[in-house]
Amino acid sequence: MKQNSKTKIIGKKVILVPYKKIHVEKYHRWMQNEELLELTASEPLTLEQEYEMQISWLEDEDKCTFIVLDKSILDHTGDEIASMIGDVNLYLNNDGCDKEAEIEVMIADIKHRSMGKGKESLLFMLRYGIDTLGITKFVAKIKMKNEKSLNLFKNIGFIQTGESIFFQEIELTCHVTNNWKKGLNEQTDAYQIEEIK
């Protein structure tokens, strides 16, 4: 999405940056991992296809992605590639009167899981989706065996609205209400948005 192509979101633990060409090779290496492919319901791509996908993420107005950087690594090394730990995505579509988006978060680097970095990334993407893109309803589709991810979404207010035995997925939904948004804003007090020059 061109709208976020010059946007950086800074928090306490993570920094979200647009998915650029420089990130593709490391991202491609992540997506050769069988567990990540299964948990994200993804198909393996060639490196050439991954470069094409990066262009698609940049140009398609119905998709928004950020690469998740570990803030402490970036502050210490200044190396954006070494700081990469995952990504967070929105797929936008209109569902009647709601402006809806499917949301995903992935912490690819296992040593960075269960440290609050995925949660901060998710909360920041939710806030960006509401404040910048006007999203009023979020949907997440999570593998049944991915209990950590299911608990994360439920703990921030998503409610189970569907189940697919065939795809082994649980569907969770969150309608943006004033009370829920107030709670989100309180949880994202570190949220800083900057323009990349």
PDB file of C-alpha atoms in Angstrom:
ATOM      1  CA  MET A   1       0.000   0.000   0.000  1.00  0.00           C
ATOM      2  CA  LYS A   2       1.471   3.314  -1.078  1.00  0.00           C
ATOM      3  CA  GLN A   3      -0.188   5.049   1.883  1.00  0.00           C
ATOM      4  CA  ASN A   4       2.187   3.375   4.372  1.00  0.00           C
ATOM      5  CA  SER A   5       5.243   3.303   2.079  1.00  0.00           C
ATOM      6  CA  LYS A   6       6.875   6.212   3.931  1.00  0.00           C
ATOM      7  CA  THR A   7       5.501   5.453   7.401  1.00  0.00           C
ATOM      8  CA  LYS A   8       7.449   4.243  10.424  1.00  0.00           C
ATOM      9  CA  ILE A   9       5.748   3.323  13.715  1.00  0.00           C
ATOM     10  CA  ILE A  10       7.928   3.356  16.822  1.00  0.00           C
ATOM     11  CA  GLY A  11       7.151   1.677  20.142  1.00  0.00           C
ATOM     12  CA  LYS A  12       8.927   0.402  23.246  1.00  0.00           C
ATOM     13  CA  LYS A  13       9.919  -3.008  21.878  1.00  0.00           C
ATOM     14  CA  VAL A  14       9.376  -2.827  18.117  1.00  0.00           C
ATOM     15  CA  ILE A  15       9.583  -0.513  15.144  1.00  0.00           C
ATOM     16  CA  LEU A  16       7.311  -1.135  12.173  1.00  0.00           C
ATOM     17  CA  VAL A  17       8.643  -0.192   8.742  1.00  0.00           C
ATOM     18  CA  PRO A  18       7.297  -0.692   5.204  1.00  0.00           C
ATOM     19  CA  TYR A  19       8.246  -3.926   3.414  1.00  0.00           C
ATOM     20  CA  LYS A  20      11.060  -2.888   1.066  1.00  0.00           C
ATOM     21  CA  LYS A  21      13.268  -4.664  -1.438  1.00  0.00           C
ATOM     22  CA  ILE A  22      16.103  -4.873   1.099  1.00  0.00           C
ATOM     23  CA  HIS A  23      13.930  -7.072   3.353  1.00  0.00           C
ATOM     24  CA  VAL A  24      12.982  -9.663   0.729  1.00  0.00           C
ATOM     25  CA  GLU A  25      15.900 -12.105   1.010  1.00  0.00           C
ATOM     26  CA  LYS A  26      15.607 -12.524   4.787  1.00  0.00           C
ATOM     27  CA  TYR A  27      11.816 -12.737   4.560  1.00  0.00           C
ATOM     28  CA  HIS A  28      12.159 -15.393   1.865  1.00  0.00           C
ATOM     29  CA  ARG A  29      14.482 -17.440   4.124  1.00  0.00           C
ATOM     30  CA  TRP A  30      11.875 -17.301   6.896  1.00  0.00           C
ATOM     31  CA  MET A  31       9.185 -18.566   4.565  1.00  0.00           C
ATOM     32  CA  GLN A  32      11.117 -21.731   3.743  1.00  0.00           C
ATOM     33  CA  ASN A  33      10.351 -22.910   7.293  1.00  0.00           C
ATOM     34  CA  GLU A  34       7.625 -25.600   7.307  1.00  0.00           C
ATOM     35  CA  GLU A  35       6.205 -24.521  10.682  1.00  0.00           C
ATOM     36  CA  LEU A  36       5.852 -20.879   9.594  1.00  0.00           C
ATOM     37  CA  LEU A  37       4.245 -21.911   6.314  1.00  0.00           C
ATOM     38  CA  GLU A  38       1.710 -24.022   8.192  1.00  0.00           C
ATOM     39  CA  LEU A  39       0.961 -21.460  10.907  1.00  0.00           C
ATOM     40  CA  THR A  40       0.506 -18.680   8.347  1.00  0.00           C
ATOM     41  CA  ALA A  41      -1.360 -20.888   5.825  1.00  0.00           C
ATOM     42  CA  SER A  42       1.190 -19.840   3.191  1.00  0.00           C
ATOM     43  CA  GLU A  43       2.615 -21.513   0.122  1.00  0.00           C
ATOM     44  CA  PRO A  44       6.397 -21.508  -0.449  1.00  0.00           C
ATOM     45  CA  LEU A  45       7.484 -18.987  -3.087  1.00  0.00           C
ATOM     46  CA  THR A  46      10.637 -18.709  -5.145  1.00  0.00           C
ATOM     47  CA  LEU A  47      12.864 -15.721  -4.436  1.00  0.00           C
ATOM     48  CA  GLU A  48      11.699 -14.145  -7.700  1.00  0.00           C
ATOM     49  CA  GLN A  49       8.048 -14.593  -6.648  1.00  0.00           C
ATOM     50  CA  GLU A  50       8.855 -13.037  -3.264  1.00  0.00           C
ATOM     51  CA  TYR A  51      10.270  -9.938  -4.996  1.00  0.00           C
ATOM     52  CA  GLU A  52       7.046  -9.758  -7.041  1.00  0.00           C
ATOM     53  CA  MET A  53       5.017 -10.104  -3.840  1.00  0.00           C
ATOM     54  CA  GLN A  54       6.934  -7.223  -2.247  1.00  0.00           C
ATOM     55  CA  ILE A  55       5.977  -4.988  -5.195  1.00  0.00           C
ATOM     56  CA  SER A  56       2.367  -6.150  -4.835  1.00  0.00           C
ATOM     57  CA  TRP A  57       2.368  -5.228  -1.126  1.00  0.00           C
ATOM     58  CA  LEU A  58       3.666  -1.772  -2.063  1.00  0.00           C
ATOM     59  CA  GLU A  59       1.249  -1.077  -4.922  1.00  0.00           C
ATOM     60  CA  ASP A  60      -2.036  -2.828  -4.007  1.00  0.00           C
ATOM     61  CA  GLU A  61      -4.401  -0.489  -2.183  1.00  0.00           C
ATOM     62  CA  ASP A  62      -6.207  -3.376  -0.444  1.00  0.00           C
ATOM     63  CA  LYS A  63      -3.079  -4.688   1.344  1.00  0.00           C
ATOM     64  CA  CYS A  64      -0.964  -3.063   4.032  1.00  0.00           C
ATOM     65  CA  THR A  65       2.141  -4.605   5.580  1.00  0.00           C
ATOM     66  CA  PHE A  66       4.900  -3.609   7.943  1.00  0.00           C
ATOM     67  CA  ILE A  67       8.100  -5.469   8.738  1.00  0.00           C
ATOM     68  CA  VAL A  68       8.618  -5.819  12.498  1.00  0.00           C
ATOM     69  CA  LEU A  69      12.060  -4.730  13.727  1.00  0.00           C
ATOM     70  CA  ASP A  70      13.400  -5.399  17.208  1.00  0.00           C
ATOM     71  CA  LYS A  71      13.966  -1.886  18.590  1.00  0.00           C
ATOM     72  CA  SER A  72      16.844  -2.784  20.915  1.00  0.00           C
ATOM     73  CA  ILE A  73      18.787  -4.542  18.130  1.00  0.00           C
ATOM     74  CA  LEU A  74      18.205  -1.636  15.742  1.00  0.00           C
ATOM     75  CA  ASP A  75      19.211   0.941  18.376  1.00  0.00           C
ATOM     76  CA  HIS A  76      22.365  -1.061  19.191  1.00  0.00           C
ATOM     77  CA  THR A  77      23.491  -2.015  15.668  1.00  0.00           C
ATOM     78  CA  GLY A  78      21.721   0.331  13.265  1.00  0.00           C
ATOM     79  CA  ASP A  79      21.257  -2.742  11.051  1.00  0.00           C
ATOM     80  CA  GLU A  80      17.677  -2.979   9.788  1.00  0.00           C
ATOM     81  CA  ILE A  81      18.106  -6.481   8.330  1.00  0.00           C
ATOM     82  CA  ALA A  82      19.624  -7.895  11.530  1.00  0.00           C
ATOM     83  CA  SER A  83      16.710  -6.301  13.428  1.00  0.00           C
ATOM     84  CA  MET A  84      13.976  -8.026  11.370  1.00  0.00           C
ATOM     85  CA  ILE A  85      11.867 -10.416  13.477  1.00  0.00           C
ATOM     86  CA  GLY A  86       8.514 -10.661  11.682  1.00  0.00           C
ATOM     87  CA  ASP A  87       5.672  -8.864   9.941  1.00  0.00           C
ATOM     88  CA  VAL A  88       2.130  -7.625  10.477  1.00  0.00           C
ATOM     89  CA  ASN A  89      -0.478  -7.360   7.708  1.00  0.00           C
ATOM     90  CA  LEU A  90      -3.920  -6.063   6.818  1.00  0.00           C
ATOM     91  CA  TYR A  91      -6.094  -7.236   3.907  1.00  0.00           C
ATOM     92  CA  LEU A  92      -8.820  -4.643   3.376  1.00  0.00           C
ATOM     93  CA  ASN A  93     -12.331  -5.223   2.079  1.00  0.00           C
ATOM     94  CA  ASN A  94     -15.726  -3.614   2.558  1.00  0.00           C
ATOM     95  CA  ASP A  95     -18.361  -5.695   4.315  1.00  0.00           C
ATOM     96  CA  GLY A  96     -21.607  -3.775   3.925  1.00  0.00           C
ATOM     97  CA  CYS A  97     -21.474  -0.746   6.219  1.00  0.00           C
ATOM     98  CA  ASP A  98     -18.222  -1.849   7.866  1.00  0.00           C
ATOM     99  CA  LYS A  99     -14.776  -1.083   6.513  1.00  0.00           C
ATOM    100  CA  GLU A 100     -13.261  -4.480   7.262  1.00  0.00           C
ATOM    101  CA  ALA A 101      -9.714  -5.814   7.329  1.00  0.00           C
ATOM    102  CA  GLU A 102      -8.262  -9.247   7.967  1.00  0.00           C
ATOM    103  CA  ILE A 103      -5.251  -8.918  10.259  1.00  0.00           C
ATOM    104  CA  GLU A 104      -2.213 -11.174  10.753  1.00  0.00           C
ATOM    105  CA  VAL A 105       0.930 -10.972  12.829  1.00  0.00           C
ATOM    106  CA  MET A 106       3.986 -13.228  12.611  1.00  0.00           C
ATOM    107  CA  ILE A 107       7.086 -13.259  14.774  1.00  0.00           C
ATOM    108  CA  ALA A 108       9.252 -15.425  12.544  1.00  0.00           C
ATOM    109  CA  ASP A 109      12.350 -15.445  14.734  1.00  0.00           C
ATOM    110  CA  ILE A 110      11.549 -17.952  17.499  1.00  0.00           C
ATOM    111  CA  LYS A 111      13.851 -16.354  20.075  1.00  0.00           C
ATOM    112  CA  HIS A 112      11.735 -13.174  19.936  1.00  0.00           C
ATOM    113  CA  ARG A 113       8.415 -14.911  20.683  1.00  0.00           C
ATOM    114  CA  SER A 114       6.559 -14.677  24.009  1.00  0.00           C
ATOM    115  CA  MET A 115       8.257 -11.364  24.813  1.00  0.00           C
ATOM    116  CA  GLY A 116       5.406  -8.979  24.006  1.00  0.00           C
ATOM    117  CA  LYS A 117       6.812  -7.986  20.621  1.00  0.00           C
ATOM    118  CA  GLY A 118       4.059  -9.695  18.637  1.00  0.00           C
ATOM    119  CA  LYS A 119       1.440  -8.092  20.879  1.00  0.00           C
ATOM    120  CA  GLU A 120       2.900  -4.606  20.490  1.00  0.00           C
ATOM    121  CA  SER A 121       3.093  -5.094  16.697  1.00  0.00           C
ATOM    122  CA  LEU A 122      -0.524  -6.258  16.584  1.00  0.00           C
ATOM    123  CA  LEU A 123      -1.785  -3.395  18.749  1.00  0.00           C
ATOM    124  CA  PHE A 124       0.095  -0.857  16.626  1.00  0.00           C
ATOM    125  CA  MET A 125      -1.346  -2.281  13.397  1.00  0.00           C
ATOM    126  CA  LEU A 126      -4.849  -2.175  14.865  1.00  0.00           C
ATOM    127  CA  ARG A 127      -4.347   1.469  15.827  1.00  0.00           C
ATOM    128  CA  TYR A 128      -2.881   2.324  12.413  1.00  0.00           C
ATOM    129  CA  GLY A 129      -5.817   0.575  10.742  1.00  0.00           C
ATOM    130  CA  ILE A 130      -8.341   2.586  12.764  1.00  0.00           C
ATOM    131  CA  ASP A 131      -6.636   5.997  12.895  1.00  0.00           C
ATOM    132  CA  THR A 132      -5.177   6.095   9.377  1.00  0.00           C
ATOM    133  CA  LEU A 133      -7.254   3.699   7.261  1.00  0.00           C
ATOM    134  CA  GLY A 134     -10.640   4.052   8.958  1.00  0.00           C
ATOM    135  CA  ILE A 135     -11.124   0.327   9.673  1.00  0.00           C
ATOM    136  CA  THR A 136     -14.227  -0.434  11.763  1.00  0.00           C
ATOM    137  CA  LYS A 137     -14.063  -4.250  11.880  1.00  0.00           C
ATOM    138  CA  PHE A 138     -11.114  -6.637  12.125  1.00  0.00           C
ATOM    139  CA  VAL A 139     -11.087 -10.365  11.389  1.00  0.00           C
ATOM    140  CA  ALA A 140      -8.324 -12.868  12.199  1.00  0.00           C
ATOM    141  CA  LYS A 141      -8.104 -16.449  10.913  1.00  0.00           C
ATOM    142  CA  ILE A 142      -5.801 -18.521  13.094  1.00  0.00           C
ATOM    143  CA  LYS A 143      -4.816 -22.181  12.995  1.00  0.00           C
ATOM    144  CA  MET A 144      -6.564 -24.190  15.719  1.00  0.00           C
ATOM    145  CA  LYS A 145      -3.290 -25.493  17.106  1.00  0.00           C
ATOM    146  CA  ASN A 146      -1.775 -22.000  17.389  1.00  0.00           C
ATOM    147  CA  GLU A 147      -2.951 -21.490  20.971  1.00  0.00           C
ATOM    148  CA  LYS A 148      -0.586 -18.592  21.739  1.00  0.00           C
ATOM    149  CA  SER A 149      -1.921 -16.578  18.817  1.00  0.00           C
ATOM    150  CA  LEU A 150      -5.550 -17.446  19.632  1.00  0.00           C
ATOM    151  CA  ASN A 151      -5.032 -16.325  23.239  1.00  0.00           C
ATOM    152  CA  LEU A 152      -3.308 -13.109  22.135  1.00  0.00           C
ATOM    153  CA  PHE A 153      -6.238 -12.070  19.952  1.00  0.00           C
ATOM    154  CA  LYS A 154      -8.860 -13.088  22.528  1.00  0.00           C
ATOM    155  CA  ASN A 155      -7.039 -11.178  25.282  1.00  0.00           C
ATOM    156  CA  ILE A 156      -7.258  -7.933  23.318  1.00  0.00           C
ATOM    157  CA  GLY A 157     -10.982  -8.276  22.668  1.00  0.00           C
ATOM    158  CA  PHE A 158     -11.457 -10.490  19.603  1.00  0.00           C
ATOM    159  CA  ILE A 159     -14.384 -12.928  19.817  1.00  0.00           C
ATOM    160  CA  GLN A 160     -14.669 -16.287  18.045  1.00  0.00           C
ATOM    161  CA  THR A 161     -17.201 -16.015  15.212  1.00  0.00           C
ATOM    162  CA  GLY A 162     -16.418 -19.069  13.108  1.00  0.00           C
ATOM    163  CA  GLU A 163     -14.548 -22.335  12.745  1.00  0.00           C
ATOM    164  CA  SER A 164     -13.376 -24.309   9.715  1.00  0.00           C
ATOM    165  CA  ILE A 165     -12.574 -27.973  10.349  1.00  0.00           C
ATOM    166  CA  PHE A 166     -11.429 -28.303   6.728  1.00  0.00           C
ATOM    167  CA  PHE A 167      -8.854 -25.482   7.033  1.00  0.00           C
ATOM    168  CA  GLN A 168      -8.274 -26.170  10.765  1.00  0.00           C
ATOM    169  CA  GLU A 169      -8.853 -22.456  11.453  1.00  0.00           C
ATOM    170  CA  ILE A 170     -10.701 -20.365  14.017  1.00  0.00           C
ATOM    171  CA  GLU A 171     -12.175 -17.043  12.889  1.00  0.00           C
ATOM    172  CA  LEU A 172     -12.083 -14.211  15.419  1.00  0.00           C
ATOM    173  CA  THR A 173     -13.731 -10.814  14.979  1.00  0.00           C
ATOM    174  CA  CYS A 174     -13.449  -7.413  16.627  1.00  0.00           C
ATOM    175  CA  HIS A 175     -15.859  -4.543  15.965  1.00  0.00           C
ATOM    176  CA  VAL A 176     -14.284  -1.180  16.790  1.00  0.00           C
ATOM    177  CA  THR A 177     -16.368   0.442  19.529  1.00  0.00           C
ATOM    178  CA  ASN A 178     -15.559   3.628  21.443  1.00  0.00           C
ATOM    179  CA  ASN A 179     -14.830   1.656  24.639  1.00  0.00           C
ATOM    180  CA  TRP A 180     -12.595  -0.861  22.862  1.00  0.00           C
ATOM    181  CA  LYS A 181     -10.740   1.931  21.022  1.00  0.00           C
ATOM    182  CA  LYS A 182     -10.167   3.754  24.317  1.00  0.00           C
ATOM    183  CA  GLY A 183      -8.602   0.581  25.738  1.00  0.00           C
ATOM    184  CA  LEU A 184      -6.466   0.188  22.607  1.00  0.00           C
ATOM    185  CA  ASN A 185      -5.213   3.768  22.886  1.00  0.00           C
ATOM    186  CA  GLU A 186      -4.277   3.177  26.543  1.00  0.00           C
ATOM    187  CA  GLN A 187      -2.314   0.031  25.576  1.00  0.00           C
ATOM    188  CA  THR A 188      -0.497   1.895  22.792  1.00  0.00           C
ATOM    189  CA  ASP A 189       0.639   4.982  24.698  1.00  0.00           C
ATOM    190  CA  ALA A 190       4.149   4.457  23.268  1.00  0.00           C
ATOM    191  CA  TYR A 191       2.790   4.597  19.673  1.00  0.00           C
ATOM    192  CA  GLN A 192       4.709   7.163  17.614  1.00  0.00           C
ATOM    193  CA  ILE A 193       4.197   7.540  13.889  1.00  0.00           C
ATOM    194  CA  GLU A 194       6.894   9.169  11.757  1.00  0.00           C
ATOM    195  CA  GLU A 195       7.334   9.894   8.090  1.00  0.00           C
ATOM    196  CA  ILE A 196      10.375   8.292   6.453  1.00  0.00           C
ATOM    197  CA  LYS A 197      12.308  10.819   4.386  1.00  0.00           C
TER     198      LYS A 197
END
